[in-house]
Amino acid sequence: MTLHHFILIIHLLAATIWVGGHLLLAICYLPTALKKKDPKIILNFEKKFETLGMSSLVLLIVTGIWMAYDFGVTIETCFHFKSGFEKVVSLKLILLFCTFICAVCAQFYVIPNLNENNIKKIAVIILTVTSIGVAMLVLGSTLRYGGI
Ligand code: HEM
C-alpha cells in the first residue's frame, strides 16, 4: 500500500462519518424533531456528533489537500478552472467554504435562540450542509476518472 492509498482510506472513512452522520440527522432525527416541534432532538444529536463530526471534517480537509498536492493541484494552480481534476478540487474548496458559512450561521445565529417556532431555520441549515456533503462525495467520485 502506498502512502497516498493510506491517506485516501482515511479520507473515505472521514467522508463516511461526515456524510453518513448528516444523512442520519436529516433522514431520521430531523423529521421527528419537526413533527414534535422539539429542537432538543436535534441539539442532543449535535452534542453527541460534534467531536466525531468536526474531527472527520478536519481529516477530510487535511487528507484532501494532501492528495490534491500529490496530483499537482497546489495553491498556485487552484481556482483556475482549467483541468478537470483541478476544477473538482476548486469546487470542493468552495463547497467547504459554504459549509463553514452554514456552521457559523448555525452556531452564532440559529442555535442560541432555537425554539419550537424557529426550528425550520435549523432544518434548512441541516438540509443544506447534508446536500453539500453529498455533492462533495459525488465530486470526489469523479476524480478517479480525471474530474469534470
Ligand atoms: C465533505 C467533504 C468531502 C467528501 C465527502 C469527500 C469525498 C470524497 C470521495 C468519496 C472521494 C472518492 C475517492 C475515490 O474515488 O476513490 C474523494 C476523493 C478525493 N478528494 Fe474528497 N471529499 C471531501 C473533501 C475534500 C477536500 C476538502 C479536498 C481537497 C481540497 C478533497 C480532495 C480529494 C482528492 C484530491 C481526491 C482524489 C483521491 C484519489 O483518487 O486518489 N476532498 N473525496
Coordinates of C-alpha atoms and ligand atoms in Angstrom, one line a residue:
M1 CA 0.0 0.0 0.0
T2 CA 1.4 3.5 -0.9
L3 CA 1.1 6.5 1.4
H4 CA -1.4 8.0 -1.0
H5 CA -3.6 4.9 -0.8
F6 CA -3.5 5.1 3.0
I7 CA -4.4 8.8 3.0
L8 CA -7.3 8.0 0.6
I9 CA -8.6 5.4 3.0
I10 CA -8.6 7.9 5.9
H11 CA -10.3 10.4 3.5
L12 CA -13.0 7.8 2.7
L13 CA -13.5 6.9 6.4
A14 CA -13.9 10.6 7.3
A15 CA -16.3 11.1 4.4
T16 CA -18.4 8.1 5.6
I17 CA -18.7 9.7 9.1
W18 CA -19.3 13.2 7.9
V19 CA -21.9 12.4 5.2
G20 CA -23.4 9.4 7.0
G21 CA -23.9 11.4 10.2
H22 CA -25.6 14.2 8.3
L23 CA -27.8 11.8 6.4
L24 CA -28.8 10.1 9.6
L25 CA -29.7 13.5 11.1
A26 CA -31.6 14.7 8.0
I27 CA -33.5 11.5 7.4
C28 CA -34.1 10.1 10.8
Y29 CA -33.9 12.8 13.5
L30 CA -34.9 15.9 11.7
P31 CA -38.4 14.7 10.6
T32 CA -39.2 13.6 14.2
A33 CA -38.0 16.9 15.6
L34 CA -40.1 18.8 13.1
K35 CA -43.2 16.7 13.7
K36 CA -42.9 17.0 17.5
K37 CA -41.6 20.6 17.2
D38 CA -38.8 19.6 19.6
P39 CA -35.4 21.2 19.0
K40 CA -33.9 19.1 21.8
I41 CA -33.9 16.1 19.4
I42 CA -31.6 18.0 17.1
L43 CA -29.5 19.6 19.8
N44 CA -28.9 16.2 21.5
F45 CA -27.8 14.6 18.3
E46 CA -25.4 17.6 17.5
K47 CA -23.9 17.3 21.0
K48 CA -23.1 13.6 20.5
F49 CA -21.9 14.0 16.9
E50 CA -19.9 17.3 17.3
T51 CA -16.5 15.9 18.2
L52 CA -16.6 13.0 15.8
G53 CA -18.1 15.1 13.0
M54 CA -15.6 18.0 13.4
S55 CA -12.6 15.6 13.6
S56 CA -13.8 13.9 10.4
L57 CA -14.2 17.3 8.7
V58 CA -10.6 18.3 9.7
L59 CA -9.3 14.9 8.5
L60 CA -11.2 15.4 5.1
I61 CA -9.5 18.8 4.6
V62 CA -6.0 17.7 5.6
T63 CA -6.1 14.4 3.6
G64 CA -7.9 16.1 0.6
I65 CA -5.3 18.9 0.3
W66 CA -2.5 16.3 0.8
M67 CA -3.9 14.2 -2.1
A68 CA -4.5 17.3 -4.3
Y69 CA -0.8 18.2 -3.9
D70 CA 0.1 14.6 -4.8
F71 CA -1.8 15.2 -8.1
G72 CA -0.1 18.6 -8.7
V73 CA -3.1 20.8 -7.7
T74 CA -1.5 23.4 -5.4
I75 CA -2.4 26.8 -4.0
E76 CA -1.0 28.4 -7.2
T77 CA -2.9 26.2 -9.7
C78 CA -6.2 26.1 -7.7
F79 CA -9.2 28.2 -8.8
H80 CA -8.0 28.5 -12.4
F81 CA -10.8 26.0 -13.5
K82 CA -8.6 24.7 -16.3
S83 CA -8.0 20.9 -15.9
G84 CA -10.9 18.5 -14.9
F85 CA -9.1 17.4 -11.7
E86 CA -8.3 21.0 -10.6
K87 CA -11.9 22.1 -11.3
V88 CA -13.2 19.4 -8.9
V89 CA -10.7 20.3 -6.2
S90 CA -11.5 24.0 -6.5
L91 CA -15.3 23.2 -6.4
K92 CA -14.7 21.1 -3.3
L93 CA -12.9 24.0 -1.6
I94 CA -15.7 26.4 -2.5
L95 CA -18.3 24.0 -1.1
L96 CA -16.1 23.6 2.0
F97 CA -16.3 27.4 2.5
C98 CA -20.1 27.2 2.1
T99 CA -20.2 24.5 4.9
F100 CA -18.2 26.9 7.1
I101 CA -20.7 29.7 6.5
C102 CA -23.6 27.3 7.4
A103 CA -21.7 26.3 10.6
V104 CA -21.2 29.9 11.6
C105 CA -24.9 30.8 11.0
A106 CA -26.0 27.7 13.0
Q107 CA -23.6 28.3 15.9
F108 CA -24.0 32.0 16.3
Y109 CA -27.4 33.0 15.0
V110 CA -29.7 29.9 15.0
I111 CA -28.8 27.5 17.8
P112 CA -28.5 30.1 20.6
N113 CA -32.2 31.1 20.1
L114 CA -33.6 27.8 18.9
N115 CA -37.2 27.1 19.9
E116 CA -40.3 25.3 18.5
N117 CA -41.2 28.4 16.4
N118 CA -37.9 28.8 14.5
I119 CA -37.0 25.1 14.2
K120 CA -37.4 25.4 10.4
K121 CA -34.3 27.6 10.3
I122 CA -32.1 24.8 11.6
A123 CA -33.9 22.4 9.3
V124 CA -32.8 24.5 6.3
I125 CA -29.2 24.6 7.5
I126 CA -29.1 20.8 8.2
L127 CA -30.5 20.0 4.7
T128 CA -28.0 22.5 3.1
V129 CA -25.0 21.0 4.9
T130 CA -26.2 17.4 4.1
S131 CA -26.7 18.3 0.4
I132 CA -23.2 19.9 0.2
G133 CA -21.7 16.8 1.8
V134 CA -23.3 14.5 -0.7
A135 CA -22.2 16.9 -3.6
M136 CA -18.6 16.7 -2.2
L137 CA -18.8 12.9 -2.2
V138 CA -20.2 12.8 -5.8
L139 CA -17.5 15.3 -6.9
G140 CA -14.8 13.1 -5.2
S141 CA -16.1 10.1 -7.1
T142 CA -15.3 11.8 -10.4
L143 CA -11.7 12.3 -9.6
R144 CA -10.6 8.7 -10.4
Y145 CA -11.8 9.4 -14.0
G146 CA -10.0 12.7 -14.2
G147 CA -12.6 15.0 -12.8
I148 CA -15.3 17.0 -14.6
Ligands
HEM1 C1 -17.3 16.7 2.9 C2 -16.1 16.7 2.4 C3 -15.6 15.7 1.4 C4 -16.1 14.5 1.0 C5 -17.5 13.9 1.4 C6 -15.2 13.9 0.1 C7 -15.4 12.7 -0.6 C8 -14.5 12.1 -1.4 C9 -14.7 10.8 -2.1 C10 -16.0 9.9 -2.0 C11 -13.7 10.6 -2.9 C12 -13.5 9.4 -3.9 C13 -12.3 8.6 -3.8 C14 -12.3 7.5 -4.9 O1 -12.9 7.6 -5.9 O2 -11.6 6.6 -4.6 C15 -12.8 11.7 -2.7 C16 -11.5 11.8 -3.4 C17 -10.7 12.9 -3.3 N1 -11.0 14.1 -2.5 FE1 -12.5 14.4 -1.3 N2 -14.1 14.7 -0.1 C18 -14.3 15.8 0.7 C19 -13.4 16.9 0.9 C20 -12.3 17.1 0.1 C21 -11.5 18.3 0.2 C22 -11.7 19.5 1.1 C23 -10.4 18.1 -0.7 C24 -9.3 19.0 -1.0 C25 -9.4 20.2 -1.4 C26 -10.6 16.8 -1.3 C27 -9.8 16.2 -2.3 C28 -9.9 15.0 -2.8 C29 -9.0 14.4 -3.7 C30 -7.7 15.0 -4.3 C31 -9.5 13.1 -4.0 C32 -8.9 12.1 -5.0 C33 -8.1 11.0 -4.3 C34 -7.7 9.9 -5.3 O3 -8.4 9.5 -6.1 O4 -6.5 9.4 -5.1 N3 -11.8 16.2 -0.8 N4 -13.3 12.6 -1.8

